[in-house]
Short mmCIF file of C-alpha atoms and ligand atoms in Angstrom, two decimals:
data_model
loop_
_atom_site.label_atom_id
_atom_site.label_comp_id
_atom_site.label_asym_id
_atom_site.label_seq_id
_atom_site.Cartn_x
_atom_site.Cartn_y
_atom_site.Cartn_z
CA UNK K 1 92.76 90.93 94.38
CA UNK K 2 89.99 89.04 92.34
CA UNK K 3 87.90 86.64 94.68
CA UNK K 4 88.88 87.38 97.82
CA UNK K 5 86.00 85.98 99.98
CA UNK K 6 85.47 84.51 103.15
CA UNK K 7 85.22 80.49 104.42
CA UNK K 8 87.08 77.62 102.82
CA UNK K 9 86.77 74.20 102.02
CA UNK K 10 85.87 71.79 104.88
CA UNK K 11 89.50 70.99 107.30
CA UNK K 12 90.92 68.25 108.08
CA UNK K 13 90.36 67.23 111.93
CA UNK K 14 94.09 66.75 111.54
CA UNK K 15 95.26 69.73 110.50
CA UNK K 16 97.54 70.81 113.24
CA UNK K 17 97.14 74.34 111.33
CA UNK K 18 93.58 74.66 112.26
CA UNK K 19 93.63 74.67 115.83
CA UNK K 20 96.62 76.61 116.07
CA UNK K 21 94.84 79.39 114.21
CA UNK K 22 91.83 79.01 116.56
CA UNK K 23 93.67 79.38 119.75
CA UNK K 24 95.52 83.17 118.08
CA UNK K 25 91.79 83.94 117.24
CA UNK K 26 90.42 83.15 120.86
CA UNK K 27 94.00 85.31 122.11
CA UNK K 28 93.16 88.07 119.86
CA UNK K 29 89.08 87.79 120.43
CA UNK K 30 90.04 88.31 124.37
CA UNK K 31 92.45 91.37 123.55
CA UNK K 32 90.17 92.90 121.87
CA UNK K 33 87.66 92.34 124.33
CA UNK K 34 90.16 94.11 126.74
CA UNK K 35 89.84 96.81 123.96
CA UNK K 36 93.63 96.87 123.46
CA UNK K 37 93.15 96.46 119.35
CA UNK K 38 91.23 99.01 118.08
CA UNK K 39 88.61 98.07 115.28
CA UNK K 40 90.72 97.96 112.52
CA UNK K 41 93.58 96.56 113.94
CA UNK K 42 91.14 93.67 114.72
CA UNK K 43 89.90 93.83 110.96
CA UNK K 44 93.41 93.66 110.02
CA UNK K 45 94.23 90.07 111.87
CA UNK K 46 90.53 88.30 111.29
CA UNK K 47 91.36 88.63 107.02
CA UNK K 48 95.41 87.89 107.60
CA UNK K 49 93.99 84.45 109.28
CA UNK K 50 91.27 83.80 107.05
CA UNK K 51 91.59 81.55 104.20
CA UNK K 52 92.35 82.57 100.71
CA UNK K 53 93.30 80.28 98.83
CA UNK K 54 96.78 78.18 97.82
CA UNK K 55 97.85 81.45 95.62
CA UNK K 56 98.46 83.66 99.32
CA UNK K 57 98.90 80.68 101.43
CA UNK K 58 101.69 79.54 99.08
CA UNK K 59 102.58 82.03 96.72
CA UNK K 60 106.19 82.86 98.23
CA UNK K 61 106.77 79.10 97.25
CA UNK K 62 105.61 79.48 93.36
CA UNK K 63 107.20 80.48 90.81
CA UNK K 64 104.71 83.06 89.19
CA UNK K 65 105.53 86.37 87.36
CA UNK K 66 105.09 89.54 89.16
CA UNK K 67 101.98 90.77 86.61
CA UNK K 68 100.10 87.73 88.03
CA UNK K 69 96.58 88.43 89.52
CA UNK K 70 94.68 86.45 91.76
CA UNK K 71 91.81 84.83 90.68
CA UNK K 72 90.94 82.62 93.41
CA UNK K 73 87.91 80.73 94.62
CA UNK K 74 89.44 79.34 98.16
CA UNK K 75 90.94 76.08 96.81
CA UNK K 76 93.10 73.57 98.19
CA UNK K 77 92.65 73.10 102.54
CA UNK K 78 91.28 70.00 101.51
CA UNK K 79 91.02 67.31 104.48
CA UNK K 80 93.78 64.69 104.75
CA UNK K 81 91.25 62.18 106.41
CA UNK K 82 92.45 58.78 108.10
CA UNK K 83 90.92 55.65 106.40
CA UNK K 84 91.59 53.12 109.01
CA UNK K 85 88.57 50.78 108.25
CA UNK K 86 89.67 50.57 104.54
CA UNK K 87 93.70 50.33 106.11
CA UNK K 88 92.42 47.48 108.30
CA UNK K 89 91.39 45.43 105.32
CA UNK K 90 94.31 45.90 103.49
CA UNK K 91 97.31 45.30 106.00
CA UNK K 92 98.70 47.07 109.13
CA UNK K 93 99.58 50.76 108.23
CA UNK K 94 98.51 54.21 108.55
CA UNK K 95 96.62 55.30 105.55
CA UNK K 96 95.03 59.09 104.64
CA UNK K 97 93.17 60.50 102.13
CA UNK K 98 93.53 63.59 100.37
CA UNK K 99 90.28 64.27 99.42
CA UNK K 100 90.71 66.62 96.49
CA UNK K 101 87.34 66.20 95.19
CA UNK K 102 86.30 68.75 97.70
CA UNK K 103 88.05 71.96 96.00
CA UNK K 104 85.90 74.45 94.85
CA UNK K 105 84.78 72.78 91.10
CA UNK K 106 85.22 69.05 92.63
CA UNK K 107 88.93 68.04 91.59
CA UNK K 108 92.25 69.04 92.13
CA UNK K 109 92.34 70.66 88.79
CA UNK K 110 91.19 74.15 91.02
CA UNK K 111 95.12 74.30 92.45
CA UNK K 112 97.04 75.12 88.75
CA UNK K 113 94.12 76.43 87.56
CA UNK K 114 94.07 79.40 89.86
CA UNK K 115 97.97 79.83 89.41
CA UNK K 116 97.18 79.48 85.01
CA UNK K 117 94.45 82.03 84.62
CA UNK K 118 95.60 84.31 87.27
CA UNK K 119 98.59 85.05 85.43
CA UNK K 120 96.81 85.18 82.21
CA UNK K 121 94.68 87.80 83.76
CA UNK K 122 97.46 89.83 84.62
CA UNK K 123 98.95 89.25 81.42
CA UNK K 124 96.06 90.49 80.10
CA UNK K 125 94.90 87.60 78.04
CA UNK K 126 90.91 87.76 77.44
CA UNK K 127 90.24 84.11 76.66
CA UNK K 128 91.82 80.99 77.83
CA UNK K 129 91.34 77.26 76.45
CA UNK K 130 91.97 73.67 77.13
CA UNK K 131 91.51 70.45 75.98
CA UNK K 132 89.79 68.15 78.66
CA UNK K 133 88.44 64.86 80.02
CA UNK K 134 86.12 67.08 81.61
CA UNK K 135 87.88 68.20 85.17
CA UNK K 136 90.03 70.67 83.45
CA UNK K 137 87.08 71.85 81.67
CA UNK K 138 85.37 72.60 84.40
CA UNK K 139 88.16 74.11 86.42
CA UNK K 140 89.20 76.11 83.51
CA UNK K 141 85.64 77.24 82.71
CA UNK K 142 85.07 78.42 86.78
CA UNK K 143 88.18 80.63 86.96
CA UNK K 144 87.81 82.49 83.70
CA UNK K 145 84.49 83.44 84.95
CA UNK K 146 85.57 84.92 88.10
CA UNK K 147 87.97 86.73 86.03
CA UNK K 148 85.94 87.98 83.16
CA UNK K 149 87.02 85.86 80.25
CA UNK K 150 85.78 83.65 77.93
CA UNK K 151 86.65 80.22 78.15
CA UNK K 152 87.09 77.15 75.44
CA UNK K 153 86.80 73.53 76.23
CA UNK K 154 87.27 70.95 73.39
CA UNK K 155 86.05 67.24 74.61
CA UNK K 156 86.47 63.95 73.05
CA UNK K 157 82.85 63.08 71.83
CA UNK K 158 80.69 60.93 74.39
CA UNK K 159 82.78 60.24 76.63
CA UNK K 160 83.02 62.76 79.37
CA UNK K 161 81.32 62.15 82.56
CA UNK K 162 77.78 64.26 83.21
CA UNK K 163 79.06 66.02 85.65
CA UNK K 164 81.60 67.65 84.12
CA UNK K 165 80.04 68.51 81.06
CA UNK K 166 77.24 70.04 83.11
CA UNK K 167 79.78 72.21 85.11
CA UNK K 168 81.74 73.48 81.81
CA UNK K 169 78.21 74.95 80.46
CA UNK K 170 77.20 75.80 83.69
CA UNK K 171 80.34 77.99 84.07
CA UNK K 172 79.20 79.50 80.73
CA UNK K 173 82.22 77.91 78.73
CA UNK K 174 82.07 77.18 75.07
CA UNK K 175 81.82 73.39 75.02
CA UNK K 176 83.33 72.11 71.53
CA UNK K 177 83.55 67.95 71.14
CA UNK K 178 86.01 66.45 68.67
CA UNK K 179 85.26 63.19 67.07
CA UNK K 180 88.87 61.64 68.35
CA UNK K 181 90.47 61.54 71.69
CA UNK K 182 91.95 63.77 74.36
CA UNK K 183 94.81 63.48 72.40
CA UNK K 184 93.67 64.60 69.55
CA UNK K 185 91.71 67.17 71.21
CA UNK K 186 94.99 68.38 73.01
CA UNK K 187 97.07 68.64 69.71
CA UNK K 188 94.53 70.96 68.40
CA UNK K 189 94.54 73.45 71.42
CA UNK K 190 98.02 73.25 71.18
CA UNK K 191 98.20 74.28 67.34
CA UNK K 192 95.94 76.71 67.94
CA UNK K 193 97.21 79.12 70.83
CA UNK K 194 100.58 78.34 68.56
CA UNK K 195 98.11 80.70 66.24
CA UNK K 196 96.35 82.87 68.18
CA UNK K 197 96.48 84.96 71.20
CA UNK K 198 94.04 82.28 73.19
CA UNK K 199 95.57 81.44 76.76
CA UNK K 200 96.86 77.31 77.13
CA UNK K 201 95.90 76.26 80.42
CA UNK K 202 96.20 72.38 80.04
CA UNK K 203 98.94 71.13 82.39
CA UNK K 204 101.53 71.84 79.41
CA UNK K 205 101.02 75.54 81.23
CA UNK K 206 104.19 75.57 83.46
CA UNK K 207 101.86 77.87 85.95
CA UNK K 208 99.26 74.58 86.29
CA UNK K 209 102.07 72.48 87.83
CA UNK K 210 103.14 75.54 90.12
CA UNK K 211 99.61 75.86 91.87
CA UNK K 212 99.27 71.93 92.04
CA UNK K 213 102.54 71.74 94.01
CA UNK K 214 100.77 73.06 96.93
CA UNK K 215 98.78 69.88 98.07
CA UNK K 216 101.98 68.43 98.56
CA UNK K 217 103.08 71.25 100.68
CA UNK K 218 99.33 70.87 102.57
CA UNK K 219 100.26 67.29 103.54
CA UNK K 220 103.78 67.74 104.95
CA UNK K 221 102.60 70.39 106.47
CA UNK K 222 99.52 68.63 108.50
CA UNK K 223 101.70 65.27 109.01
CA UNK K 224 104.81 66.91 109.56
CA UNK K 225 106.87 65.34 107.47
CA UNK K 226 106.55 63.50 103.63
CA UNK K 227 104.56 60.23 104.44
CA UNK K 228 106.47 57.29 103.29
CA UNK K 229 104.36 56.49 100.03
CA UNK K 230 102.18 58.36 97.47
CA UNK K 231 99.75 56.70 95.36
CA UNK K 232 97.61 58.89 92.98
CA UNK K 233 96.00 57.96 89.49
CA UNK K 234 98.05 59.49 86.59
CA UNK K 235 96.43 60.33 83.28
CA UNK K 236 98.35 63.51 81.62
CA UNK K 237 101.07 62.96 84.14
CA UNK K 238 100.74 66.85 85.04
CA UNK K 239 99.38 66.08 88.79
CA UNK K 240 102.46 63.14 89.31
CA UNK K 241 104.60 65.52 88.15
CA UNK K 242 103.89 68.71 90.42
CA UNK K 243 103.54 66.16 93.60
CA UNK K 244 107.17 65.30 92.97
CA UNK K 245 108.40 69.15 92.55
CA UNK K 246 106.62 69.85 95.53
CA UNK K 247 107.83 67.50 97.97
CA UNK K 248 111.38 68.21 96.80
CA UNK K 249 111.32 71.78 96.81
CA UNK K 250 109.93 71.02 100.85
CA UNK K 251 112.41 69.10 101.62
CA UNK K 252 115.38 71.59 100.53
CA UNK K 253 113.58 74.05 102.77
CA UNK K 254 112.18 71.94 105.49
CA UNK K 255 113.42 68.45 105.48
CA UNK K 256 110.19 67.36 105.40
CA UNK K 257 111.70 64.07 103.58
CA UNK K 258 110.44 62.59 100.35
CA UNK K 259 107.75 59.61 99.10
CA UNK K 260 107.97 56.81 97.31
CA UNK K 261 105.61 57.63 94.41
CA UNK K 262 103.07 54.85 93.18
CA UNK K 263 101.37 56.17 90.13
CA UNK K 264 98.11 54.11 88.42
CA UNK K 265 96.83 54.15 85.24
CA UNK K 266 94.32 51.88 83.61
CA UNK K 267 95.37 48.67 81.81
CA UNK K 268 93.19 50.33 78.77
CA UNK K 269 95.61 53.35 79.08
CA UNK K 270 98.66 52.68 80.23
CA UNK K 271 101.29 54.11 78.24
CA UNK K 272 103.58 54.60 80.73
CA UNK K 273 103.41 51.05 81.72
CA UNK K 274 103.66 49.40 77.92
CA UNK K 275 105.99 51.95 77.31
CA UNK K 276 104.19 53.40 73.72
CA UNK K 277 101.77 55.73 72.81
CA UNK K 278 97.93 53.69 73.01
CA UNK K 279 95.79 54.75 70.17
CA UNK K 280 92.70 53.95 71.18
CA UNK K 281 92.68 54.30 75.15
CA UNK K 282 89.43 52.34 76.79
CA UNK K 283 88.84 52.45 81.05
CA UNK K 284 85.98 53.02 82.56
CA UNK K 285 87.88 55.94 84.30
CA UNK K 286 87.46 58.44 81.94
CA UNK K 287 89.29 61.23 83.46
CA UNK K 288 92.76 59.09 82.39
CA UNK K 289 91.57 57.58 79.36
CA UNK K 290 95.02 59.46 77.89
CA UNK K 291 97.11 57.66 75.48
CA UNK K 292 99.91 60.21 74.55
CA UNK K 293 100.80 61.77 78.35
CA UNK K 294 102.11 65.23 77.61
CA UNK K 295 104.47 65.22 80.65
CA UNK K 296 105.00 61.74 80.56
CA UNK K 297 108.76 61.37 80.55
CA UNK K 298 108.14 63.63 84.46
CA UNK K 299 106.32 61.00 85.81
CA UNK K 300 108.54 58.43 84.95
CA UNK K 301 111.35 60.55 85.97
CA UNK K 302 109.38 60.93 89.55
CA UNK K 303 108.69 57.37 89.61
CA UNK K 304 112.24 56.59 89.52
CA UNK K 305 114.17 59.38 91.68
CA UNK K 306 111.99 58.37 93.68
CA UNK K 307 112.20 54.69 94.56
CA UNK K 308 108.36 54.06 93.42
CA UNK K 309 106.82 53.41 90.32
CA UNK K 310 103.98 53.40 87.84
CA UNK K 311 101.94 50.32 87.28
CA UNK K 312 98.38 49.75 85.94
CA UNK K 313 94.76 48.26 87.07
CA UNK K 314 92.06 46.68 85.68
CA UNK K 315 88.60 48.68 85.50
CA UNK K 316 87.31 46.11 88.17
CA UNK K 317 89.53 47.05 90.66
CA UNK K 318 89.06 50.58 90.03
CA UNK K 319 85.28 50.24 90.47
CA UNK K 320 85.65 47.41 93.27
CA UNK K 321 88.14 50.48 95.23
CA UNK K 322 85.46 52.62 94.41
CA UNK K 323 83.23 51.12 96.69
CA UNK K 324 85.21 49.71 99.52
CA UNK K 325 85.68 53.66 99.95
CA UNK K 326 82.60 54.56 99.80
CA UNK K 327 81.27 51.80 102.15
CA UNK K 328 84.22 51.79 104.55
CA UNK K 329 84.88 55.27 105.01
CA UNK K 330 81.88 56.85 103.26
CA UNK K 331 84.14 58.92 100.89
CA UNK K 332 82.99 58.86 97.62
CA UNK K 333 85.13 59.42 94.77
CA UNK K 334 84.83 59.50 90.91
CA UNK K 335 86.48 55.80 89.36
CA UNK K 336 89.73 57.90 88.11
CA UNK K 337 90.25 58.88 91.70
CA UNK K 338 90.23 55.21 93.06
CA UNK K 339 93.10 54.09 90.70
CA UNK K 340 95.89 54.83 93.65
CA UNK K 341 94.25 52.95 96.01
CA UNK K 342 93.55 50.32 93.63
CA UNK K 343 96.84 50.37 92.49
CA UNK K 344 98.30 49.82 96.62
CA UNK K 345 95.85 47.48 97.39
CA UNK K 346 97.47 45.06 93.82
CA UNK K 347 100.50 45.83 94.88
CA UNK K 348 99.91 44.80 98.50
CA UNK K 349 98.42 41.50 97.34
CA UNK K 350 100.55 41.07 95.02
CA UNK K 351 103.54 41.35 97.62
CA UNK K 352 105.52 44.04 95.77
CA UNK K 353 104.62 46.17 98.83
CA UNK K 354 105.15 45.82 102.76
CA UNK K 355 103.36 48.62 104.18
CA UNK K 356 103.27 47.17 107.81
CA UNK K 357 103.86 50.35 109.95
CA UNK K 358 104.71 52.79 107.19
CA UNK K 359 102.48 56.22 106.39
CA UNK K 360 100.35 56.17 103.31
CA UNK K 361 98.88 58.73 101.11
CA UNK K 362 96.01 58.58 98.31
CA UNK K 363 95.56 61.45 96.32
CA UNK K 364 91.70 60.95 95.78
CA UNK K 365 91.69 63.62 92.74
CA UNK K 366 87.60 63.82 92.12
CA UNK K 367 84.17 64.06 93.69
CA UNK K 368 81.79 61.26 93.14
CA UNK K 369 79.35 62.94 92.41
CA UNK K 370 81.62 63.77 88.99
CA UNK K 371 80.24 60.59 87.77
CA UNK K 372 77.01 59.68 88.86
CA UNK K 373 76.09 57.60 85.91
CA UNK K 374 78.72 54.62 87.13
CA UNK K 375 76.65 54.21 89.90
CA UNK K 376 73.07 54.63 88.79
CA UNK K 377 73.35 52.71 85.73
CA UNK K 378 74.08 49.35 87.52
CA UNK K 379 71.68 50.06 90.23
CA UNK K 380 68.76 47.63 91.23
CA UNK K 381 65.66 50.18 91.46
CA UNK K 382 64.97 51.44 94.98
CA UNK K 383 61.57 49.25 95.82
CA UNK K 384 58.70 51.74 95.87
CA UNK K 385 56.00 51.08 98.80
CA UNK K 386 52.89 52.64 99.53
CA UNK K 387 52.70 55.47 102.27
CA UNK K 388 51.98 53.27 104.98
CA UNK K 389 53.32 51.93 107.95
CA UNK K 390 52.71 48.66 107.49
CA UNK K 391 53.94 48.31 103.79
CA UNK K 392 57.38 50.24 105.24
CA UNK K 393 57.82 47.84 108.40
CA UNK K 394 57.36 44.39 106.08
CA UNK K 395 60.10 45.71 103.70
CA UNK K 396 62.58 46.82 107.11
CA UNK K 397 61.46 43.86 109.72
CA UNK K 398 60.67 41.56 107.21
N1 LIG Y 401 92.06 62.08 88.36
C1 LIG Y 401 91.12 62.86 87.81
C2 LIG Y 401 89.78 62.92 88.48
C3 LIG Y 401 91.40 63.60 86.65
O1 LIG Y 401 90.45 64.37 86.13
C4 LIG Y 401 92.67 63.50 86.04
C5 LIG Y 401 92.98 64.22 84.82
C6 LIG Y 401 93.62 62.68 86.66
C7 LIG Y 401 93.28 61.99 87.82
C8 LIG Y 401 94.99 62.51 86.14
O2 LIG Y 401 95.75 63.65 86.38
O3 LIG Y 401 96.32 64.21 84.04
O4 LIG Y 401 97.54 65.24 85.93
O5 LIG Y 401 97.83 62.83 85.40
N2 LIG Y 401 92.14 64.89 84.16
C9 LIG Y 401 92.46 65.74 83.02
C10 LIG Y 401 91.24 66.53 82.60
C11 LIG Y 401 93.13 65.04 81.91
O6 LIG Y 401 91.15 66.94 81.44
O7 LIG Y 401 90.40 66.81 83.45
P1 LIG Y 401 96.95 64.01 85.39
#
């Protein structure tokens, strides 16, 4: 196995999992104390608990070939966290958080992408490419250098958030910008791999939607059941998509029950609202500036079947959600990732949706610190005093 390792990413205090596994591990700590498991027998049970990743937690559940190889950097285990300050202001339910941004490259993009290059490892493909708004990118760029290839990222020109771009060349991809969209940029990795033997891993890649079905097994898992609405920004539609596969392939096995499923997009991008292609897609939230969905008929589908919908915000509520999260619950997310909560917080005003005592979940898809720019840029300088007691105590005490 490629990237095996040790640790994962930080737990949910929810996660019913978690202490489970700690009370086996204090059972088999004091049998082995008792020197009833030899050394390796001990070995043996410490790496079957340990985390490694949504690829052996899950794989039984995907549907990957048999020459697939695991490239894996610990994703997914990301904390379903309760937001009850932020729930408070909006009405009387139970609301989480699925903090995605905390995978291993900062979005959720690190779930498919393990599943898409660790079959194109096995496959034996030596370079992989997508076309990005700059989480794929990065994503993308990570895994195929845990694996040993070479990775391409085309970007639409200017308008891909620092952090991203940083992470792609810090990865060691080869960063290409086109002078057009992510659409545009999209239809050319597309023509090409049509071409050449160069590995597609944008969410076209039916292995993408595979790995991202797992976060939807994560949260049935932790709350025991499907909560009773989902509400997650949609851009390419491939994340709406694999949330929908995975809580219906759960509930054929578990009965875990299914969401309603409110999907966002910005009024500057909204296709799947207006109903048409959008040419020139504007929003703030440049991770879903997207005006030609790939797998948007899926999410429209998923919409429907199941009794929810897509609708779209303005790039003020975005940035307003924004920061109620990150001043109510100190989670701090990139603007893309606030759509779904902006989104339920419209459609609570709005009085499309009663969510008095129902069970709410936000897919928060990407880390703040993403998009540091939409912060800093609007920022009143810090005040700068000299270093000394008196000049710190005026500005504090007043
Ligand atoms: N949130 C973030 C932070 C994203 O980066 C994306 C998509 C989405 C939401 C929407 O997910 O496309 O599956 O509907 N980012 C892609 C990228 C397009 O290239 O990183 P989707």
């Amino acid at each position: 196995m490629v990237g095996a390792g040790v640790g994962s990413a930080p737990q949910a205090l929810t996660n019913r999992h978690t202490s489970k596994t700690q009370i086996k591990m204090r059972f088999i700590g004091i049998k082995y104390i008792w020197k009833k498991l030899s050394n390796a027998e001990f070995l043996c049970y410490t790496l079957a608990m340990t985390y490694q990743g949504v690829l052996h937690k899950y794989g039984i559940l995907l549907d990957l070939p048999s020459h697939t190889r695991t490239v894996s950097l610990l994703e997914g285990n990301t904390p379903l966290i309760k937001a009850g300050n932020l729930s408070r202001q909006l009405g009387d339910f139970e609301l989480f958080i699925k903090y995605e941004g905390l995978n291993p490259t900062g979005s959720f993009k690190d779930r498919g992408m393990t599943a898409a290059v660790s079959e194109a490892l096995g496959r034996g493909a030596m370079t992989v490419i997508c076309a990005s708004t700059g989480n794929t990118a990065a994503s993308a760029a990570a895994y195929a250098a845990r694996a040993g290839m070479k990775s391409i990222v085309l970007i639409p020109q200017g308008k891909v958030a620092a952090g991203k771009l940083a992470g792609a060349i810090a990865y060691g991809a080869q960063v290409i910008q086109i002078d057009g969209s992510f659409d545009d940029a999209l239809t050319m990795v597309i023509e090409i791999t049509n071409k050449h033997p160069i590995c597609l891993v944008n969410s076209i890649n039916p292995y993408r939607i595979e790995g991202q079905k797992t976060s939807a097994f994560e949260i049935c898992d932790v709350l025991g059941s499907a909560p009773d609405w989902l509400c997650l920004p949609v851009g390419n539609a491939g994340n709406i998509t694999s949330y929908w596969v995975g809580f219906k392939q759960y509930n054929e096995i578990k009965s875990t029950g299914l969401p309603q499923i409110l999907g966002v997009q910005a009024a500057g991008a909204a296709p799947l609202v207006l109903g048409h292609p959008i040419e020139k897609p504007e929003t703030v939230a440049t991770a879903i500036r997207i005006g030609k969905p790939a797998r948007g008929e899926q999410a429209l589908q998923a919409a429907e079947e199941s009794n929810g919908r897509i609708i779209a915000v303005s790039d003020e509520q975005i940035l307003d959600m924004q920061k109620m999260l990150a001043t109510l619950e100190g989670i701090w997310v990139e603007p893309a990732s606030a759509a779904g909560l902006a989104g339920l917080a419209h459609e609570i005003a709005n009085g499309n949706l009663n969510p008095k005592g129902k069970r709410v979940v936000a897919i928060c898809t990407g880390h703040g610190l993403k998009d540091p720019d939409i912060i800093t840029k609007n920022m009143d300088k810090p005040l700068v005093v000299p270093p000394r007691l008196d000049a710190l105590e005026k500005i504090i005490l007043g």
